Amino acid sequence: MKNLSITGLLVLGVMAMVALTIILWGYPEYRVWSQEMEGKAEFAKAEQNRRIKIEEAKANLEAEKLNAQAEVERAKGAAAAIKIENGALSEKYIQYLWVRQQNDLNDKTVIYIPTEGNLPILEAGRNAGKKSSLAD
């Protein structure tokens, strides 16, 4: 029985030494492997973020090109409208454009209108020769 106990302790001691050797060798290897995997994950994430930025830039470029085309078409329309108005902007057409613009404004937009005699300047020129009924 004494032999068996000593043999068992010896086997247990050898197993402990093997386990300790594996741990002392394996843990640093695991840390190196773990850091390598973290680096690969960070690289993949950075690559994906770069691709996203490139796609966003392409989308912005396309949007700007479309906005430029829309602006050109708007200018063509304005030029055609001016041509219909005999090549000159009339006061009535300017008033029409101003009224049409009001539909695009939100409730918090402040509009400053230059006045002359408490009338918008476009109207002040037309009523300049008339006497105001308020002056009486």
Short mmCIF file of C-alpha atoms in Angstrom, two decimals, residues 2-94:
data_model
loop_
_atom_site.label_atom_id
_atom_site.label_comp_id
_atom_site.label_asym_id
_atom_site.label_seq_id
_atom_site.Cartn_x
_atom_site.Cartn_y
_atom_site.Cartn_z
CA LYS A 2 2.90 2.29 0.75
CA ASN A 3 4.26 1.68 -2.75
CA LEU A 4 0.94 2.55 -4.31
CA SER A 5 0.70 5.78 -2.38
CA ILE A 6 4.19 6.81 -3.33
CA THR A 7 3.55 5.84 -6.97
CA GLY A 8 0.27 7.74 -6.93
CA LEU A 9 1.93 10.81 -5.44
CA LEU A 10 4.75 10.54 -7.95
CA VAL A 11 2.27 10.33 -10.86
CA LEU A 12 0.30 13.22 -9.40
CA GLY A 13 3.49 15.25 -9.05
CA VAL A 14 4.52 14.52 -12.64
CA MET A 15 1.04 15.49 -13.86
CA ALA A 16 1.25 18.73 -11.86
CA MET A 17 4.65 19.50 -13.40
CA VAL A 18 3.31 18.82 -16.91
CA ALA A 19 0.25 21.02 -16.23
CA LEU A 20 2.46 23.80 -14.84
CA THR A 21 4.74 23.57 -17.88
CA ILE A 22 1.76 23.74 -20.24
CA ILE A 23 0.36 26.73 -18.38
CA LEU A 24 3.69 28.58 -18.25
CA TRP A 25 4.31 27.94 -21.95
CA GLY A 26 0.70 28.09 -23.16
CA TYR A 27 -0.45 31.32 -21.51
CA PRO A 28 2.09 33.58 -23.27
CA GLU A 29 1.32 31.82 -26.54
CA TYR A 30 -2.40 32.37 -25.96
CA ARG A 31 -1.83 36.08 -25.24
CA VAL A 32 0.13 36.47 -28.48
CA TRP A 33 -2.60 34.66 -30.43
CA SER A 34 -5.33 36.70 -28.72
CA GLN A 35 -3.63 40.00 -29.55
CA GLU A 36 -3.16 38.89 -33.15
CA MET A 37 -6.88 38.13 -33.42
CA GLU A 38 -7.77 41.51 -31.87
CA GLY A 39 -5.47 43.23 -34.39
CA LYS A 40 -7.12 41.42 -37.28
CA ALA A 41 -10.55 42.40 -35.97
CA GLU A 42 -9.53 46.07 -35.64
CA PHE A 43 -8.03 46.03 -39.15
CA ALA A 44 -11.23 44.56 -40.60
CA LYS A 45 -13.29 47.19 -38.78
CA ALA A 46 -11.05 50.02 -40.06
CA GLU A 47 -11.28 48.65 -43.60
CA GLN A 48 -15.07 48.52 -43.39
CA ASN A 49 -15.22 52.09 -42.04
CA ARG A 50 -13.01 53.24 -44.93
CA ARG A 51 -15.33 51.57 -47.44
CA ILE A 52 -18.34 53.24 -45.80
CA LYS A 53 -16.69 56.67 -46.06
CA ILE A 54 -15.88 56.08 -49.72
CA GLU A 55 -19.48 55.09 -50.47
CA GLU A 56 -20.78 58.15 -48.59
CA ALA A 57 -18.44 60.39 -50.58
CA LYS A 58 -19.64 58.83 -53.84
CA ALA A 59 -23.26 59.37 -52.80
CA ASN A 60 -22.52 63.02 -51.91
CA LEU A 61 -20.81 63.55 -55.27
CA GLU A 62 -23.77 62.08 -57.11
CA ALA A 63 -26.19 64.22 -55.09
CA GLU A 64 -24.18 67.37 -55.88
CA LYS A 65 -24.17 66.53 -59.58
CA LEU A 66 -27.94 66.05 -59.53
CA ASN A 67 -28.38 69.31 -57.60
CA ALA A 68 -26.26 71.10 -60.21
CA GLN A 69 -28.38 69.65 -63.01
CA ALA A 70 -31.53 70.74 -61.20
CA GLU A 71 -30.11 74.26 -60.82
CA VAL A 72 -29.31 74.39 -64.54
CA GLU A 73 -32.86 73.31 -65.38
CA ARG A 74 -34.27 75.91 -62.97
CA ALA A 75 -32.14 78.61 -64.64
CA LYS A 76 -33.35 77.50 -68.06
CA GLY A 77 -36.92 77.80 -66.83
CA ALA A 78 -36.26 81.26 -65.41
CA ALA A 79 -34.61 82.32 -68.67
CA ALA A 80 -37.61 81.08 -70.64
CA ALA A 81 -39.96 82.95 -68.29
CA ILE A 82 -37.96 86.16 -68.71
CA LYS A 83 -38.01 85.69 -72.48
CA ILE A 84 -41.79 85.41 -72.33
CA GLU A 85 -41.80 88.66 -70.35
CA ASN A 86 -40.13 90.37 -73.35
CA GLY A 87 -36.58 89.97 -72.08
CA ALA A 88 -36.96 92.14 -69.00
CA LEU A 89 -38.04 91.52 -65.47
CA SER A 90 -41.21 93.42 -64.80
CA GLU A 91 -42.44 94.43 -61.38
CA LYS A 92 -45.40 92.10 -61.71
CA TYR A 93 -43.17 89.13 -62.49
CA ILE A 94 -40.91 89.92 -59.53
#
